[in-house]
Structures are given as C-alpha cells and as structure tokens.
Amino acid sequence: GPKVLQIPSHQIIDMGQMVTLNCDPVSNHLYFYWYKQILGQQMEFLVNFYNGKVMEKSKLFKDQFSVERPDGSYFTLKIQPTALEDSAVYFCASSILDKFSNERLFFGHGTKLSVL
Amino acid sequence: GDQVEQSPSALSLHEGTGSALRCNFTTTMRAVQWFRKNSRGSLINLFYLASGTKENGRLKSAFDSKERYSTLHIRDAQLEDSGTYFCAAEPMSNYNVLYFGSGTKLTVEP
C-alpha cells in the first residue's frame, strides 16, 4: 500500500546545530503532519501543513521549528538551533483529504533524533 | 504485512449507547496509544498504556501485551464523539517505530 518514507531513520547531532528531517509523503496526498514522541511517552502533535501553509500547530512547535515542502519535494521539519529536549522520535504523516473525509493518516516509521 | 488490525472500520451508535473498538497485534507490543482525529485531521491523544486499563470520562481503554490486543470502550455516546479513532502500538523490538491501525469511523446519531 501507500507508504510514507522518512529519511534518515536515525540522526545524531550536537546541541546548537541545525537539523532537517525529511519526509517523502504519499504521492497524491495534500495534507502533511509532524508528530513528536519522547521515549516512553505518548506521541504528541506538532504541526499540520496544507497548500504551503501551516494550518495548525501545538505549543510544542517552538519558534526554532519550521516546516516546508518546496516544489512538491520532501516535506521537511527544520530545527535551528537544536536543544537537548529535542531528542525524540519524529513521525511524519500525510493524508489525501481533510476533515470531511474518512481518509486515514499514513505514517512514516519515524526518525530518531539524538541531540548530544 | 500489517502489524495492527483495527476493527470495526466503521461504527454507528445511537446517543446514550456504547460499544468497543479493538486493535489486534501480530507481534508483542510494548505500549499502545489511542487517538481521535480532530476537524483538521490532527491526532489528539486519548490514552497511552503500557499495561492494564485507563479511564477518562466516558472512555476506557485496556491493553494486554501478552494477548496482543487493546480496546477502547465508549459509553453513553454523545453526538460530539463522532469522528475517526486510531490505535498505534510500539513493538518490543524497536523503539523507533509506531504501527498504526487503519482507523474506525464512529458516527453517533440522535
């Protein structure tokens, strides 16, 4: 079935550096999401994105975070600068339609970010 | 193949009644989460369980890692409970992965 790919599966960086997490969503999907899960805790919503704009974001989506999908390529989450508390697994998701649909969200397998 | 089988795919309830959603797992899971999709398509956390049961208002969830299933019970359903519910489970073997169910569309009717 359709797959969301996240690249890389694990990334290690030093605190204060910039990092970009890449997501290759399902090809005809229009809505994109990032979620964050700290080890042993529940997954938390960060942001959703449609038509080049952030539609909704949570309080976890700090000023150091940004998202974009330039020219229909990867949907990216950039953190600049990173902090120790940014260490987590980040999940990308995409869906084809919005609230009036019963379309499921398709999730990637996650990128583990380790900030040292 | 799919690691999580969620059922039913759709459920219709009259106000005031209740039912249960279920996720069966093909492998041993460390923890399970239940979500509801909001009007913008974002997932809102309902429960996170590593074992046992949790209750919050009219919702109750149970997780049995050994028997490889989790349930979400809804009682005294209200119109505003309508929506799509998902489970997601963390496998024992990999801290970096979440396996999602395909969702249950719940419709509560007057």
Short mmCIF file of C-alpha atoms in Angstrom, two decimals:
data_model
loop_
_atom_site.label_atom_id
_atom_site.label_comp_id
_atom_site.label_asym_id
_atom_site.label_seq_id
_atom_site.Cartn_x
_atom_site.Cartn_y
_atom_site.Cartn_z
CA GLY A 1 0.00 0.00 0.00
CA PRO A 2 0.94 3.67 0.04
CA LYS A 3 3.97 4.47 2.11
CA VAL A 4 5.40 7.50 3.81
CA LEU A 5 9.19 7.39 3.88
CA GLN A 6 11.30 9.16 6.45
CA ILE A 7 14.98 9.77 5.88
CA PRO A 8 17.19 9.11 7.77
CA SER A 9 15.90 6.66 10.37
CA HIS A 10 18.36 7.96 12.95
CA GLN A 11 20.24 11.24 13.18
CA ILE A 12 22.78 12.33 15.77
CA ILE A 13 23.80 15.96 16.10
CA ASP A 14 25.41 18.29 18.59
CA MET A 15 23.28 20.73 20.56
CA GLY A 16 23.00 24.07 18.83
CA GLN A 17 23.36 22.67 15.34
CA MET A 18 20.65 22.78 12.74
CA VAL A 19 18.90 19.61 11.63
CA THR A 20 16.44 18.89 8.85
CA LEU A 21 14.20 15.85 8.99
CA ASN A 22 12.92 14.67 5.64
CA CYS A 23 9.61 13.07 4.82
CA ASP A 24 8.56 11.71 1.46
CA PRO A 25 4.76 11.60 1.72
CA VAL A 26 2.36 9.53 -0.34
CA SER A 27 2.48 10.99 -3.83
CA ASN A 28 -1.08 12.34 -4.23
CA HIS A 29 -1.54 13.45 -0.64
CA LEU A 30 -2.16 17.07 0.19
CA TYR A 31 -2.09 17.31 3.99
CA PHE A 32 1.08 16.76 5.97
CA TYR A 33 1.82 16.40 9.66
CA TRP A 34 4.69 16.11 12.11
CA TYR A 35 4.45 14.40 15.49
CA LYS A 36 7.00 14.03 18.28
CA GLN A 37 7.41 11.14 20.68
CA ILE A 38 9.88 11.21 23.56
CA LEU A 39 10.96 7.71 24.61
CA GLY A 40 8.39 6.14 26.91
CA GLN A 41 5.86 8.92 26.43
CA GLN A 42 2.89 9.35 24.17
CA MET A 43 3.14 10.78 20.71
CA GLU A 44 2.29 14.48 20.52
CA PHE A 45 1.05 16.55 17.62
CA LEU A 46 3.41 19.27 16.39
CA VAL A 47 2.04 20.79 13.20
CA ASN A 48 -0.04 20.26 10.12
CA PHE A 49 0.56 21.79 6.71
CA TYR A 50 -1.53 22.32 3.59
CA ASN A 51 -1.09 24.28 0.40
CA GLY A 52 2.22 25.70 1.52
CA LYS A 53 0.97 26.92 4.88
CA VAL A 54 0.93 25.85 8.50
CA MET A 55 -2.73 25.20 9.30
CA GLU A 56 -2.40 24.30 12.95
CA LYS A 57 0.44 23.95 15.43
CA SER A 58 0.78 22.94 19.04
CA LYS A 59 2.69 24.60 21.85
CA LEU A 60 5.43 22.02 21.25
CA PHE A 61 6.12 23.63 17.89
CA LYS A 62 8.70 26.10 19.15
CA ASP A 63 10.00 29.16 17.31
CA GLN A 64 13.09 27.13 16.45
CA PHE A 65 10.93 24.78 14.36
CA SER A 66 9.90 25.36 10.77
CA VAL A 67 8.29 23.26 8.06
CA GLU A 68 8.15 23.49 4.31
CA ARG A 69 7.58 21.47 1.19
CA PRO A 70 9.36 23.28 -1.62
CA ASP A 71 8.13 22.37 -5.11
CA GLY A 72 6.35 19.23 -4.05
CA SER A 73 9.50 17.57 -2.86
CA TYR A 74 10.20 16.38 0.66
CA PHE A 75 8.10 17.70 3.50
CA THR A 76 10.72 18.87 5.97
CA LEU A 77 10.96 19.73 9.63
CA LYS A 78 13.87 22.01 10.44
CA ILE A 79 15.08 22.68 13.95
CA GLN A 80 17.51 25.57 14.35
CA PRO A 81 19.15 25.63 16.80
CA THR A 82 18.59 22.24 18.39
CA ALA A 83 18.31 21.71 22.15
CA LEU A 84 18.75 18.61 24.28
CA GLU A 85 14.98 18.35 24.81
CA ASP A 86 14.50 17.98 21.06
CA SER A 87 15.79 14.41 21.33
CA ALA A 88 12.83 12.24 20.33
CA VAL A 89 11.39 10.23 17.51
CA TYR A 90 9.66 12.41 14.94
CA PHE A 91 6.85 10.95 12.87
CA CYS A 92 5.63 12.33 9.59
CA ALA A 93 2.14 11.64 8.27
CA SER A 94 0.15 12.52 5.20
CA SER A 95 -3.43 12.25 4.05
CA ILE A 96 -5.25 12.98 0.84
CA LEU A 97 -8.27 14.78 2.14
CA ASP A 98 -9.33 16.92 5.03
CA LYS A 99 -11.93 16.70 7.76
CA PHE A 100 -14.83 15.74 5.53
CA SER A 101 -13.20 12.52 4.50
CA ASN A 102 -12.68 9.22 6.17
CA GLU A 103 -9.21 9.02 4.78
CA ARG A 104 -6.72 7.59 7.20
CA LEU A 105 -3.45 9.19 8.02
CA PHE A 106 -0.47 7.34 6.64
CA PHE A 107 2.51 7.44 8.95
CA GLY A 108 6.19 7.03 8.34
CA HIS A 109 8.22 4.84 10.65
CA GLY A 110 9.86 7.78 12.32
CA THR A 111 13.26 9.47 12.54
CA LYS A 112 15.06 9.17 15.83
CA LEU A 113 16.83 12.43 16.62
CA SER A 114 19.58 12.34 19.24
CA VAL A 115 20.87 15.73 20.35
CA LEU A 116 24.14 15.49 22.28
CA GLY B 1 2.12 -7.35 6.41
CA ASP B 2 0.14 -5.13 8.72
CA GLN B 3 1.16 -5.30 12.36
CA VAL B 4 -2.08 -3.84 13.67
CA GLU B 5 -5.60 -4.87 12.77
CA GLN B 6 -8.22 -2.38 13.91
CA SER B 7 -11.93 -3.12 13.94
CA PRO B 8 -14.54 -2.22 13.09
CA SER B 9 -13.70 0.14 10.24
CA ALA B 10 -16.99 1.95 10.80
CA LEU B 11 -19.40 2.05 13.70
CA SER B 12 -22.78 3.72 14.12
CA LEU B 13 -24.23 4.31 17.60
CA HIS B 14 -27.34 5.96 18.95
CA GLU B 15 -26.86 8.61 21.59
CA GLY B 16 -26.58 7.12 25.05
CA THR B 17 -25.39 3.70 23.90
CA GLY B 18 -21.88 2.31 23.91
CA SER B 19 -19.53 -0.02 22.15
CA ALA B 20 -15.90 -1.02 21.85
CA LEU B 21 -13.14 -0.61 19.30
CA ARG B 22 -10.41 -3.20 19.14
CA CYS B 23 -6.86 -3.47 17.87
CA ASN B 24 -5.19 -6.85 17.48
CA PHE B 25 -1.44 -7.06 17.11
CA THR B 26 0.58 -9.63 15.19
CA THR B 27 3.56 -9.18 17.48
CA THR B 28 4.22 -8.28 21.10
CA MET B 29 3.85 -4.56 21.69
CA ARG B 30 5.38 -2.51 24.47
CA ALA B 31 2.67 0.14 24.62
CA VAL B 32 -0.39 1.35 22.79
CA GLN B 33 -1.90 4.75 22.19
CA TRP B 34 -5.40 5.70 21.18
CA PHE B 35 -6.14 8.86 19.23
CA ARG B 36 -9.07 10.73 17.81
CA LYS B 37 -8.72 12.69 14.60
CA ASN B 38 -9.87 16.29 15.04
CA SER B 39 -11.53 18.52 12.50
CA ARG B 40 -8.17 19.49 10.99
CA GLY B 41 -7.04 15.91 10.64
CA SER B 42 -4.60 16.13 13.53
CA LEU B 43 -4.50 13.29 16.02
CA ILE B 44 -5.45 14.09 19.59
CA ASN B 45 -4.14 11.77 22.27
CA LEU B 46 -6.77 9.90 24.25
CA PHE B 47 -4.75 7.25 26.11
CA TYR B 48 -1.23 5.92 26.43
CA LEU B 49 -0.94 2.50 28.07
CA ALA B 50 1.94 0.18 28.78
CA SER B 51 -0.41 -2.26 30.54
CA GLY B 52 -3.77 -2.55 32.29
CA THR B 53 -6.61 -0.10 31.89
CA LYS B 54 -7.19 3.63 31.99
CA GLU B 55 -10.41 5.56 32.18
CA ASN B 56 -11.22 9.13 31.29
CA GLY B 57 -14.82 10.24 31.44
CA ARG B 58 -16.91 8.08 29.15
CA LEU B 59 -13.85 6.46 27.59
CA LYS B 60 -11.96 3.46 28.90
CA SER B 61 -9.02 1.66 27.35
CA ALA B 62 -7.35 -1.65 28.06
CA PHE B 63 -4.11 -3.16 26.82
CA ASP B 64 -2.96 -6.75 27.13
CA SER B 65 0.52 -7.15 25.71
CA LYS B 66 0.59 -10.92 26.21
CA GLU B 67 -2.74 -11.48 24.48
CA ARG B 68 -1.80 -8.91 21.83
CA TYR B 69 -4.79 -6.62 21.83
CA SER B 70 -6.11 -3.31 23.03
CA THR B 71 -9.63 -1.98 23.31
CA LEU B 72 -11.28 1.42 23.53
CA HIS B 73 -14.72 1.43 25.15
CA ILE B 74 -17.14 4.30 24.69
CA ARG B 75 -20.19 4.52 26.93
CA ASP B 76 -23.13 6.91 26.85
CA ALA B 77 -22.08 8.09 23.39
CA GLN B 78 -22.74 11.74 22.53
CA LEU B 79 -23.02 13.42 19.16
CA GLU B 80 -19.65 15.12 19.66
CA ASP B 81 -17.94 11.74 19.96
CA SER B 82 -18.36 11.26 16.22
CA GLY B 83 -15.07 11.06 14.41
CA THR B 84 -12.28 8.72 13.43
CA TYR B 85 -10.34 6.86 16.11
CA PHE B 86 -6.91 5.27 15.69
CA CYS B 87 -4.74 3.00 17.75
CA ALA B 88 -0.96 2.92 17.46
CA ALA B 89 1.40 0.45 19.07
CA GLU B 90 5.11 0.34 19.85
CA PRO B 91 6.81 -3.01 19.19
CA MET B 92 9.05 -4.54 21.81
CA SER B 93 11.81 -4.95 19.29
CA ASN B 94 12.14 -1.37 18.10
CA TYR B 95 11.92 1.90 19.98
CA ASN B 96 11.74 3.95 16.82
CA VAL B 97 8.57 2.64 15.22
CA LEU B 98 4.86 3.08 15.68
CA TYR B 99 2.40 0.79 13.95
CA PHE B 100 -0.98 2.34 13.28
CA GLY B 101 -4.38 0.79 12.90
CA SER B 102 -6.42 1.80 9.88
CA GLY B 103 -8.96 3.74 11.92
CA THR B 104 -12.59 3.41 12.99
CA LYS B 105 -15.07 5.97 11.80
CA LEU B 106 -17.62 6.46 14.58
CA THR B 107 -20.95 8.09 13.84
CA VAL B 108 -23.24 8.92 16.76
CA GLU B 109 -26.83 9.52 15.78
CA PRO B 110 -29.66 11.15 17.73
#
